[in-house]
Tab-separated table of N, CA and C in Angstrom:
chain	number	residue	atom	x	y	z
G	228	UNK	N	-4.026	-19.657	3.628
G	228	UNK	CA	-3.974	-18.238	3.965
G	228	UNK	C	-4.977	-17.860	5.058
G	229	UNK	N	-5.512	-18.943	5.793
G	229	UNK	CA	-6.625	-18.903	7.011
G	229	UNK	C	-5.388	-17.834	7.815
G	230	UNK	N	-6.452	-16.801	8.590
G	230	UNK	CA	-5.734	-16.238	9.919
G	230	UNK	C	-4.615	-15.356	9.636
G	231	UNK	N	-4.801	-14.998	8.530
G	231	UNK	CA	-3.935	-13.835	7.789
G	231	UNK	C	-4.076	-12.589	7.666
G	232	UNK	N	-3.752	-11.457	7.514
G	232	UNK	CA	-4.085	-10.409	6.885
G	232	UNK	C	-3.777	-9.863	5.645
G	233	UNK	N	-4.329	-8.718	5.324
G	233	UNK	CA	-4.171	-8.483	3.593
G	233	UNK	C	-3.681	-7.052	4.336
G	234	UNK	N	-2.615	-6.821	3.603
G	234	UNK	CA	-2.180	-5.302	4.127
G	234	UNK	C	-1.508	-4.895	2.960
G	235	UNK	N	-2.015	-3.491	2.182
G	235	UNK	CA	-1.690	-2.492	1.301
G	235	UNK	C	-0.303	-1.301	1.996
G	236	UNK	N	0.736	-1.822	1.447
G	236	UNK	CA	1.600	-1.088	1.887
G	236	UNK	C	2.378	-0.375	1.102
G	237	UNK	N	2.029	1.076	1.250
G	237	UNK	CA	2.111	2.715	0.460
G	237	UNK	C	3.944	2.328	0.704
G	238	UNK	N	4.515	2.442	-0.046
G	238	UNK	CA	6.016	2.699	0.102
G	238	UNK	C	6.977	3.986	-0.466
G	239	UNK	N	5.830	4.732	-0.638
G	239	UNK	CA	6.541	6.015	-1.187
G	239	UNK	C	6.706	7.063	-0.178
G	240	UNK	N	7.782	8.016	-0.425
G	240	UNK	CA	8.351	8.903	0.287
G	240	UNK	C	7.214	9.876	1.414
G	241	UNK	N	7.236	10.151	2.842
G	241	UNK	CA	6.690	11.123	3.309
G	241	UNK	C	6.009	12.180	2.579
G	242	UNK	N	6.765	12.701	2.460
G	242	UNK	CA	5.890	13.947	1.360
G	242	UNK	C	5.336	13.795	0.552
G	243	UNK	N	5.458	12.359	-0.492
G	243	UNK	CA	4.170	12.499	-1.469
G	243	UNK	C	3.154	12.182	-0.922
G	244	UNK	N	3.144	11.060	0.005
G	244	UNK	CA	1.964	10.701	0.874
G	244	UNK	C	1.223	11.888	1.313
G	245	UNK	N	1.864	12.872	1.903
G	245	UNK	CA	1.357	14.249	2.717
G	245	UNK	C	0.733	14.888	1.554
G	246	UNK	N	1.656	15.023	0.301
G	246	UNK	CA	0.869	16.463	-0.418
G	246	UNK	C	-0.193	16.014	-1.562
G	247	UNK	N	-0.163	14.546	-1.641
G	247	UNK	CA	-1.183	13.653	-2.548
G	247	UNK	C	-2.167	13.049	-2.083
G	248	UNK	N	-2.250	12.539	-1.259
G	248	UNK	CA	-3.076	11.940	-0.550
G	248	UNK	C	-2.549	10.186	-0.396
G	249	UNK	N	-3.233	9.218	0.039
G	249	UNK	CA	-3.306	8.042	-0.175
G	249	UNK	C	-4.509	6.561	-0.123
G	250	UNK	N	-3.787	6.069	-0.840
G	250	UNK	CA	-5.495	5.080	-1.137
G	250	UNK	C	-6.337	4.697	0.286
G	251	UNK	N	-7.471	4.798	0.597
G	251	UNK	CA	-8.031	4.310	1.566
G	251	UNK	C	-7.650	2.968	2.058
G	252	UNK	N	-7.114	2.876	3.276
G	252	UNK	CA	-6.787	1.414	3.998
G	252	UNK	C	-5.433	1.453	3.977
G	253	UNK	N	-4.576	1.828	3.258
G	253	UNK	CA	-2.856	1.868	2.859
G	253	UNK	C	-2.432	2.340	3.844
G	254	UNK	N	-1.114	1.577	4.539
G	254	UNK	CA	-0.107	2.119	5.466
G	254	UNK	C	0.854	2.171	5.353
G	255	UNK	N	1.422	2.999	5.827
G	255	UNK	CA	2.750	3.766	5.143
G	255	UNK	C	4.141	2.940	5.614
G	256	UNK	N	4.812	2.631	4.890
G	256	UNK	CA	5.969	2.468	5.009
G	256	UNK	C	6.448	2.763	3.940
G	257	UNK	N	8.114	3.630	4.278
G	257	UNK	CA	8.538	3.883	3.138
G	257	UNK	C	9.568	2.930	2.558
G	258	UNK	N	9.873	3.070	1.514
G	258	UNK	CA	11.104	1.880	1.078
G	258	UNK	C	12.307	1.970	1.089
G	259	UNK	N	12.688	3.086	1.502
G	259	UNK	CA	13.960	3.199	2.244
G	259	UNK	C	14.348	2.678	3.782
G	260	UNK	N	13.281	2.623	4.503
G	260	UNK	CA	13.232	2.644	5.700
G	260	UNK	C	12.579	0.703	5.786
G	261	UNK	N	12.578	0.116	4.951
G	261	UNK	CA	12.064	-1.049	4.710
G	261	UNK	C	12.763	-2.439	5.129
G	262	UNK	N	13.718	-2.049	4.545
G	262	UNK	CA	14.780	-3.139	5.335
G	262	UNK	C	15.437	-3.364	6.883
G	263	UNK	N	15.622	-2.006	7.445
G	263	UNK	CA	15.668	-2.083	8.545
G	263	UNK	C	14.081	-2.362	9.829
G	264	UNK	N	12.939	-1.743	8.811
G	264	UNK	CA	11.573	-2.131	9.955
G	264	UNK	C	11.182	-3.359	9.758
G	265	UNK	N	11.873	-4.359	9.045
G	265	UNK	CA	11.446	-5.500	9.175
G	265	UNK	C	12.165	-6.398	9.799
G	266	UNK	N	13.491	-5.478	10.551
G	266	UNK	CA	14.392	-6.642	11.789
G	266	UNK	C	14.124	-5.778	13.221
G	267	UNK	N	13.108	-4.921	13.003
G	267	UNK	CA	12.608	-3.671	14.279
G	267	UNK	C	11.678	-5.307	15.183
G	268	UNK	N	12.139	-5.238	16.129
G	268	UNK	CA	10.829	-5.821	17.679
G	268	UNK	C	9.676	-5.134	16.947
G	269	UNK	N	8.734	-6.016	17.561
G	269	UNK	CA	7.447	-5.470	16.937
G	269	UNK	C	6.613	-4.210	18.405
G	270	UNK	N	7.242	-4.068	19.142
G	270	UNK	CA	6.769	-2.749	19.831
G	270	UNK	C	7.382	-1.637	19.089
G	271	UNK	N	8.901	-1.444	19.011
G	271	UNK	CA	9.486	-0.892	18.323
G	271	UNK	C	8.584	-0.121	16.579
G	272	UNK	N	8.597	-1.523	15.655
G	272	UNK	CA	7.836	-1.366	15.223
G	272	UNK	C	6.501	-0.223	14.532
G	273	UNK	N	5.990	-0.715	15.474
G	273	UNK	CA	4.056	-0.531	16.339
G	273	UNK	C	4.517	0.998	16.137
G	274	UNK	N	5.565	1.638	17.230
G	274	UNK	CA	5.659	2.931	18.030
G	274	UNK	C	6.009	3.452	16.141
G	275	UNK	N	7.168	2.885	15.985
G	275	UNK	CA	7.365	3.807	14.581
G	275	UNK	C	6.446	4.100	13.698
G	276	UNK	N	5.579	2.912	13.142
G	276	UNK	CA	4.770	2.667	12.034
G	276	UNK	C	3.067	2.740	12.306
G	277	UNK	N	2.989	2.619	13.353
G	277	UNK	CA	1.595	2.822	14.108
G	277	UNK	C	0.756	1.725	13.413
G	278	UNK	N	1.118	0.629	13.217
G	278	UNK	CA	0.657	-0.646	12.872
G	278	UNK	C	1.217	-1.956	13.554
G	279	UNK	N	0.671	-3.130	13.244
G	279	UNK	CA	1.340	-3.865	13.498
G	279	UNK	C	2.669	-4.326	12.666
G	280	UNK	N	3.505	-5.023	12.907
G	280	UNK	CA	4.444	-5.621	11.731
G	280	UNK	C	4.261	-7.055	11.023
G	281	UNK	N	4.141	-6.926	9.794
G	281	UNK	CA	3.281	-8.001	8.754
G	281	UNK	C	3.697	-9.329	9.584
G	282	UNK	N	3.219	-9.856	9.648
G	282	UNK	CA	3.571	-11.716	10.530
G	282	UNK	C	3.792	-12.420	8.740
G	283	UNK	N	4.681	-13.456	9.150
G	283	UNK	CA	4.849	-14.205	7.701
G	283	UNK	C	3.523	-14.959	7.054
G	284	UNK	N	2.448	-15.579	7.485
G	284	UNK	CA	1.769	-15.781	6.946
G	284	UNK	C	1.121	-14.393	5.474
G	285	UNK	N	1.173	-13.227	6.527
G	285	UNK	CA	0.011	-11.879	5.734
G	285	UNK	C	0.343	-11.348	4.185
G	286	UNK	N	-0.815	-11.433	3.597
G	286	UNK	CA	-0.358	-10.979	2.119
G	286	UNK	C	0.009	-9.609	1.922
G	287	UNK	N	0.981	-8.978	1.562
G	287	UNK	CA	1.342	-7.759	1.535
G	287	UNK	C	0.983	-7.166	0.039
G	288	UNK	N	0.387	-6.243	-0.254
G	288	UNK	CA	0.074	-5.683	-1.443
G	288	UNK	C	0.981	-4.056	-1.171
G	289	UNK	N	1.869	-4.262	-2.080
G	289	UNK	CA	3.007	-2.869	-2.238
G	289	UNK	C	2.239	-2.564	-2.806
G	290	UNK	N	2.763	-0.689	-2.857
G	290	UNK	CA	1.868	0.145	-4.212
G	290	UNK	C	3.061	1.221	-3.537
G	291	UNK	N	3.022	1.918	-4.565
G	291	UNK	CA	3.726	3.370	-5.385
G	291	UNK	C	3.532	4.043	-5.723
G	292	UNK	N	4.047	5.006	-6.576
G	292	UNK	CA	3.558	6.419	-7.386
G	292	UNK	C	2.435	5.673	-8.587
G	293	UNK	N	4.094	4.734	-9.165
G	293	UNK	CA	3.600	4.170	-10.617
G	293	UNK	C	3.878	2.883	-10.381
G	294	UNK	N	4.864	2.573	-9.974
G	294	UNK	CA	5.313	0.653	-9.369
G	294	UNK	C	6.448	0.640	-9.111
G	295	UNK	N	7.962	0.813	-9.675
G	295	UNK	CA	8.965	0.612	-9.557
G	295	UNK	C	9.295	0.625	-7.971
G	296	UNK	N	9.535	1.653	-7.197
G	296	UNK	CA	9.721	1.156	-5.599
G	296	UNK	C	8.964	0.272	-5.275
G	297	UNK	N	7.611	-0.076	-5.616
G	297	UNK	CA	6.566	-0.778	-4.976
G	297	UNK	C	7.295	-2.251	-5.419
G	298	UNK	N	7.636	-2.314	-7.001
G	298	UNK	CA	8.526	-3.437	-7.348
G	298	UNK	C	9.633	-4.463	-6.560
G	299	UNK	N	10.375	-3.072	-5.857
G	299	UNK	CA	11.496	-2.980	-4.959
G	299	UNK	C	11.015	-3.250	-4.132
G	300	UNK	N	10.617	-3.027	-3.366
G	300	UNK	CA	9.774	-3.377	-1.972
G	300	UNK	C	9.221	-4.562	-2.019
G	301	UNK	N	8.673	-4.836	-2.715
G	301	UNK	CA	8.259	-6.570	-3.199
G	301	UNK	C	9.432	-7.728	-2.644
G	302	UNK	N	10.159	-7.892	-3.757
G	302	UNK	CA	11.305	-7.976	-3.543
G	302	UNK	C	12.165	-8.189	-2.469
G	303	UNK	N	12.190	-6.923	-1.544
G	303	UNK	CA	12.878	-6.926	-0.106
G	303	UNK	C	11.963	-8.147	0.647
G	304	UNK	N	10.598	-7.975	0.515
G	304	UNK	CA	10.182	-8.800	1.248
G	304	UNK	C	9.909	-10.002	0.962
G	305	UNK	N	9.787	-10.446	-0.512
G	305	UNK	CA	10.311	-11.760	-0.156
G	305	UNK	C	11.765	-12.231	-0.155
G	306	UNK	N	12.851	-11.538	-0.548
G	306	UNK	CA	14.085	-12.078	0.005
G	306	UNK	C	13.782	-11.825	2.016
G	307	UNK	N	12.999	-11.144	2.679
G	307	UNK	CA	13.210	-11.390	3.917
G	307	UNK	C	11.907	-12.327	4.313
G	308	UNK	N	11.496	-13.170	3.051
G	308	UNK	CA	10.644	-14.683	3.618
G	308	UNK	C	9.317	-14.233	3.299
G	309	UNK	N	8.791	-13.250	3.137
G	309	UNK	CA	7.185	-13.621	2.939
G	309	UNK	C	7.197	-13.836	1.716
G	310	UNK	N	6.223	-14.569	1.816
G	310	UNK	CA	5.158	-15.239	0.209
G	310	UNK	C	4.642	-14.923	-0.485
G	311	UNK	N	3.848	-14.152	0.204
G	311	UNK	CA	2.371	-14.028	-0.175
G	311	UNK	C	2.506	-12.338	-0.657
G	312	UNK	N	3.298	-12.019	-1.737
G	312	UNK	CA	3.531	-10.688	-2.052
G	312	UNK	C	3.551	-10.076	-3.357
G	313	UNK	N	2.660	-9.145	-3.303
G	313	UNK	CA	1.966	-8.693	-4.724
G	313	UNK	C	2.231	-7.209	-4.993
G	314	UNK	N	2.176	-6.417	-6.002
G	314	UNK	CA	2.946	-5.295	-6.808
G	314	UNK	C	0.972	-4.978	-7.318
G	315	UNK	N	0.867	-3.773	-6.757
G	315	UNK	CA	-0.398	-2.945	-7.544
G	315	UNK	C	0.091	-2.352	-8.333
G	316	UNK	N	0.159	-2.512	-9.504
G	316	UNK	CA	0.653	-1.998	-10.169
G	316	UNK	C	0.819	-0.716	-11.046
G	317	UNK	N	-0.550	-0.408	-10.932
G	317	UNK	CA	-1.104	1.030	-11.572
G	317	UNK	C	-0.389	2.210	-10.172
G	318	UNK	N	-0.511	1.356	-9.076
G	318	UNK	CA	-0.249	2.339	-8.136
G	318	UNK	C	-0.605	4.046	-7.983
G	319	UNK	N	-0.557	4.508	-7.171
G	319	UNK	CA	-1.638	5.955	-6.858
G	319	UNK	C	-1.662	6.476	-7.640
G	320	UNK	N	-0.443	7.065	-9.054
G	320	UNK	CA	-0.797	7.482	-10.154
G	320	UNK	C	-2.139	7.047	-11.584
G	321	UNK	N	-2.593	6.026	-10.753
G	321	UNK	CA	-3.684	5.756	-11.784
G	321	UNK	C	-4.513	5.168	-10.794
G	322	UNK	N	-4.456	5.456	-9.892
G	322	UNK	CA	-6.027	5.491	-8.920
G	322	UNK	C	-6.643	6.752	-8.820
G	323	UNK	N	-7.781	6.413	-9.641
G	323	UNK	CA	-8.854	7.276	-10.167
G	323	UNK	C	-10.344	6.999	-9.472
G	324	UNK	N	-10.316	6.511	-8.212
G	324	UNK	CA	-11.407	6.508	-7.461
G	324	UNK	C	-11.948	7.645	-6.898
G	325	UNK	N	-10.931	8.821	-6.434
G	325	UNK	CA	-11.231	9.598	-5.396
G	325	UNK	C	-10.547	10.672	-5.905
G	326	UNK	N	-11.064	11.812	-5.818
G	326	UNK	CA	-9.900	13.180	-5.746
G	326	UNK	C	-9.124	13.077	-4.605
G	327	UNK	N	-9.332	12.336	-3.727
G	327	UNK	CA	-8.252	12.593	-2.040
G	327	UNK	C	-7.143	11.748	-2.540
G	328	UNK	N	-7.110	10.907	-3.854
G	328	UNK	CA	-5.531	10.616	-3.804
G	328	UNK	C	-5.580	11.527	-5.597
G	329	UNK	N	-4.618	11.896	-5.191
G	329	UNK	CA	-4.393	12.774	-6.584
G	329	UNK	C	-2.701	11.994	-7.290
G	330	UNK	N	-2.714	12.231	-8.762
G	330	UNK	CA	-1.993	11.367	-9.629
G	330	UNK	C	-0.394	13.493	-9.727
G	331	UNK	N	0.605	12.584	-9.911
G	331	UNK	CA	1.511	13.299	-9.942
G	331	UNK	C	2.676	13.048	-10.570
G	332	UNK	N	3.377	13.984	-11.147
G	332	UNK	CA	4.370	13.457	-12.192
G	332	UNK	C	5.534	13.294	-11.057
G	333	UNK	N	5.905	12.498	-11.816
G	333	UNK	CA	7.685	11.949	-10.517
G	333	UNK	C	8.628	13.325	-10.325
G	334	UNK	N	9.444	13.222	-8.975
G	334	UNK	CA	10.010	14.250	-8.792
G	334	UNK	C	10.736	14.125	-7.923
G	335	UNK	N	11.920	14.315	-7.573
G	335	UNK	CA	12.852	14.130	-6.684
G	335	UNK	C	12.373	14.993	-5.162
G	336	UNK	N	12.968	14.152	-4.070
G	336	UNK	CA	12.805	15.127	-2.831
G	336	UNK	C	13.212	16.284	-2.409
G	337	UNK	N	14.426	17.193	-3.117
G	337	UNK	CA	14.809	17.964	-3.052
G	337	UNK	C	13.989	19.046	-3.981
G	338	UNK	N	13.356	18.294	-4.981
G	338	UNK	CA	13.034	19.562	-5.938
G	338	UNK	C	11.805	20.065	-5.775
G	339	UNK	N	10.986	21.359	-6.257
G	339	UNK	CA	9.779	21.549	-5.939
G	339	UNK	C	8.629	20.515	-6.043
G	340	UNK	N	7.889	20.474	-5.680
G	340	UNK	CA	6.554	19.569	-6.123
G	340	UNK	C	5.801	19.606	-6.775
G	341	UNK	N	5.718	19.209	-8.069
G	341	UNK	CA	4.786	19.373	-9.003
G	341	UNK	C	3.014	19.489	-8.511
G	342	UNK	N	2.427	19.946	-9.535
G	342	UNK	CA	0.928	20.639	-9.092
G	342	UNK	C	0.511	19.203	-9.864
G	343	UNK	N	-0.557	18.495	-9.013
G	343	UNK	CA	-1.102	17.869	-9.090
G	343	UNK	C	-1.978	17.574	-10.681
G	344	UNK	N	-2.309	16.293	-11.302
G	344	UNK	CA	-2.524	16.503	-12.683
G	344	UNK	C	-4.157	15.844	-12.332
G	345	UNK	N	-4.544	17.046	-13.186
G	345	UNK	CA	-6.328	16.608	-12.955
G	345	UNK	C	-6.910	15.753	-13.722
G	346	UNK	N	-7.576	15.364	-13.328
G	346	UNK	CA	-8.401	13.817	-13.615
G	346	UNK	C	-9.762	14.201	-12.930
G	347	UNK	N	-10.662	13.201	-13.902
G	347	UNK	CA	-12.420	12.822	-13.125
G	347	UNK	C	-11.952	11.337	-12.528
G	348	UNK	N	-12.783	11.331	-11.515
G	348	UNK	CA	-13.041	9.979	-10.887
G	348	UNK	C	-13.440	8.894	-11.503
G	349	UNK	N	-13.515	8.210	-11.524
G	349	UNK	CA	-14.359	7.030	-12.009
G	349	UNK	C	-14.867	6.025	-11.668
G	350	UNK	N	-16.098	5.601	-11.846
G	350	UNK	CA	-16.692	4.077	-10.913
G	350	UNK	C	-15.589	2.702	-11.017
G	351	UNK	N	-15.413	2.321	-9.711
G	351	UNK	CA	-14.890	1.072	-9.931
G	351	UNK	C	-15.831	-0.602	-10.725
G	352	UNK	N	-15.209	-1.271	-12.048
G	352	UNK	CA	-15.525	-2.122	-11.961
G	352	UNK	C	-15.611	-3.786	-10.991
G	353	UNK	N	-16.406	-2.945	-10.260
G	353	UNK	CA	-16.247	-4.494	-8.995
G	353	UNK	C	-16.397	-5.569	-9.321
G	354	UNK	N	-17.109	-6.390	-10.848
G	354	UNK	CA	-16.272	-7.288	-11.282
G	354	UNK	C	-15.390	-7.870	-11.490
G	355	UNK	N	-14.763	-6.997	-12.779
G	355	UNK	CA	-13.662	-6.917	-13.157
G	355	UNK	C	-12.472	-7.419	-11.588
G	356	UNK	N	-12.775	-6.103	-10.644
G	356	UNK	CA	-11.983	-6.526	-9.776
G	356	UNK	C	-11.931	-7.479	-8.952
G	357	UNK	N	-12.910	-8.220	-8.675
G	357	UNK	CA	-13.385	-9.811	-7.851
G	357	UNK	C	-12.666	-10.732	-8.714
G	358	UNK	N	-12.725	-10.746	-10.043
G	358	UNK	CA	-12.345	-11.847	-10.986
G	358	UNK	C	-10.914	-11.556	-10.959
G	359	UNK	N	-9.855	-10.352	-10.554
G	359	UNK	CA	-8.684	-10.332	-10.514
G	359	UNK	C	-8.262	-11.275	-8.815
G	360	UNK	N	-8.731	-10.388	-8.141
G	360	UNK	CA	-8.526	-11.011	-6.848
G	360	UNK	C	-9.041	-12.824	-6.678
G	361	UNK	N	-10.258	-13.299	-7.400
G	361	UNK	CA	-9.930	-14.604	-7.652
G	361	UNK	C	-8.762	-15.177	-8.198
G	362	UNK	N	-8.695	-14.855	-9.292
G	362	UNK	CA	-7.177	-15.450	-10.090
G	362	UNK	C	-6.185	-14.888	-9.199
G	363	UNK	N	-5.876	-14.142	-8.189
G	363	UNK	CA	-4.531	-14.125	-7.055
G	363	UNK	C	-4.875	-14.985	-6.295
G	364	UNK	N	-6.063	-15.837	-5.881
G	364	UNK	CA	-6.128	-16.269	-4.470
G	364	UNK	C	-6.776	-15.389	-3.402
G	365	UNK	N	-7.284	-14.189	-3.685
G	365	UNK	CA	-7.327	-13.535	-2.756
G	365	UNK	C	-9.036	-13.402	-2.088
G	366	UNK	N	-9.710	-13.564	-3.763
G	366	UNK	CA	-10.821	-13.018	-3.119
G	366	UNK	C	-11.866	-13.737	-1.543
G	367	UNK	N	-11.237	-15.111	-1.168
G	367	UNK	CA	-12.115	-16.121	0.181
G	367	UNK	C	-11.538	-15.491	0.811
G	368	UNK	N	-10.264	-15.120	0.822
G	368	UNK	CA	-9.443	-14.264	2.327
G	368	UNK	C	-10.056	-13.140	2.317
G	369	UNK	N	-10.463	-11.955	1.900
G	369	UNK	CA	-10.981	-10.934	1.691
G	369	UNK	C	-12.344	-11.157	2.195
G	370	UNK	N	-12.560	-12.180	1.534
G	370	UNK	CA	-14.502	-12.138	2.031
G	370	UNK	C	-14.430	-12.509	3.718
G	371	UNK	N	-13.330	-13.349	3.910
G	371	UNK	CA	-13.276	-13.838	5.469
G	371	UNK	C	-13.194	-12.806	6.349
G	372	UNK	N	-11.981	-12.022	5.854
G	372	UNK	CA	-11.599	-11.156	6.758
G	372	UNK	C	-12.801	-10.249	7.008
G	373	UNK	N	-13.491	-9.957	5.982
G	373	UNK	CA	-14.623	-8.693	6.311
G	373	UNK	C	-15.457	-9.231	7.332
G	374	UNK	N	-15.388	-10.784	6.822
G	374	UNK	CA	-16.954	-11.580	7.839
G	374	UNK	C	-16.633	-11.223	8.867
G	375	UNK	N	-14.798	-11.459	9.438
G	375	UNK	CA	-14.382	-11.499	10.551
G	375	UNK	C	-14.454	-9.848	11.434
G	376	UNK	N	-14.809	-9.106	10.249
G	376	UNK	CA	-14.183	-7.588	11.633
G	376	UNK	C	-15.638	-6.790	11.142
G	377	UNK	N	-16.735	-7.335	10.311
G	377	UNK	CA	-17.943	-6.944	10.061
G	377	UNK	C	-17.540	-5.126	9.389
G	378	UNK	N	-16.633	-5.030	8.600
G	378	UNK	CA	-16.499	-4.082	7.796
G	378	UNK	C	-17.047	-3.700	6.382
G	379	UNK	N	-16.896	-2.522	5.797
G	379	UNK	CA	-16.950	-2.494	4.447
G	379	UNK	C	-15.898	-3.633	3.962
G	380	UNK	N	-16.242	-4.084	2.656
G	380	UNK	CA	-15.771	-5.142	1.834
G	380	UNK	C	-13.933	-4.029	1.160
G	381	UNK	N	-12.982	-3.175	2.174
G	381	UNK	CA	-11.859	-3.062	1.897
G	381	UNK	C	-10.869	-3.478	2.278
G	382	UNK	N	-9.236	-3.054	1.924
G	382	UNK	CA	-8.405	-3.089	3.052
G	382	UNK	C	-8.514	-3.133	4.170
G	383	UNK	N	-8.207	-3.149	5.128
G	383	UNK	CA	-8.286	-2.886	6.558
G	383	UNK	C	-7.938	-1.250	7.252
G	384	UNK	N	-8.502	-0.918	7.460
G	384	UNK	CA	-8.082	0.767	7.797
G	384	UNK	C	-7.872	0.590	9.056
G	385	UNK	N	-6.285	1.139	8.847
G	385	UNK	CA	-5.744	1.554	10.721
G	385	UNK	C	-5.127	2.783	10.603
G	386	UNK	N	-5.620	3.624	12.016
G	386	UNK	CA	-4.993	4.949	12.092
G	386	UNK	C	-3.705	4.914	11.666
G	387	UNK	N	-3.381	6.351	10.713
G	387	UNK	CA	-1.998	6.397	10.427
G	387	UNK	C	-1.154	7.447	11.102
């Protein structure tokens, strides 16, 4: 997994992204629009998604409301060949790091938008979470990549 990237990819609808917020580092693609941006030229791409487009080596980490699209999205991408592809599973509804992503009951696009359900924050166990990302494989790529772009120890944050 040398020379890779780790990319968190939000696959839920425009508007929840807009009226919820989203996890720090996460870029948006939605999962409707999923199958076709992954046979897009990568300028094409770039212009749509304002990222690059995942290269087959890069580990893709989906995430969701709760998981099920993120599930789906999984899925699409490895039937279109990548590997290296993982399901967060708690997804933004139980990311409890930050008030800027707020947890929300499911709701169709047509219908109003539910009012956001309140929660306290809570400290992350950065154990806990090193010892997960070991048992994926992930945590030497993670430590590399930071060595490599001299960042905080996250995702990769690119303008969205």
């Amino acid at each position: 997994l040398q020379g890779c990237r780790v990319l968190v990819l939000d696959v839920r609808r425009h508007d929840e992204r807009t009226l919820y917020g989203a996890i720090p580092g996460a870029l948006h693609l939605p999962v409707d629009e999923l199958p076709s941006a992954l046979l897009l030229p990568a300028s094409q791409f770039r212009r749509r998604y304002h990222f690059d487009p995942p290269g087959p080596a890069d580990v893709l980490v989906m995430q969701s409301r709760q998981n099920a699209r993120a599930q789906w999205a999984a899925q699409l991408a490895r039937d279109a060949g990548w590997q290296h592809v993982f399901v967060y599973v708690d997804g933004v509804h139980n990311w409890r790091l930050s008030l800027a992503v707020q947890a929300y009951p499911a709701y169709q696009q047509w219908q109003l938008p539910p009012d956001p359900e309140p929660f306290v924050p809570c400290q992350p166990d950065v154990a806990a979470g090193a010892e997960q990302l070991q048992q994926l494989g992930l945590l030497g790529l993670l430590l590399e990549q930071h060595a490599e772009h001299h960042m905080p120890l996250q995702m990769q944050q690119q303008q969205q």
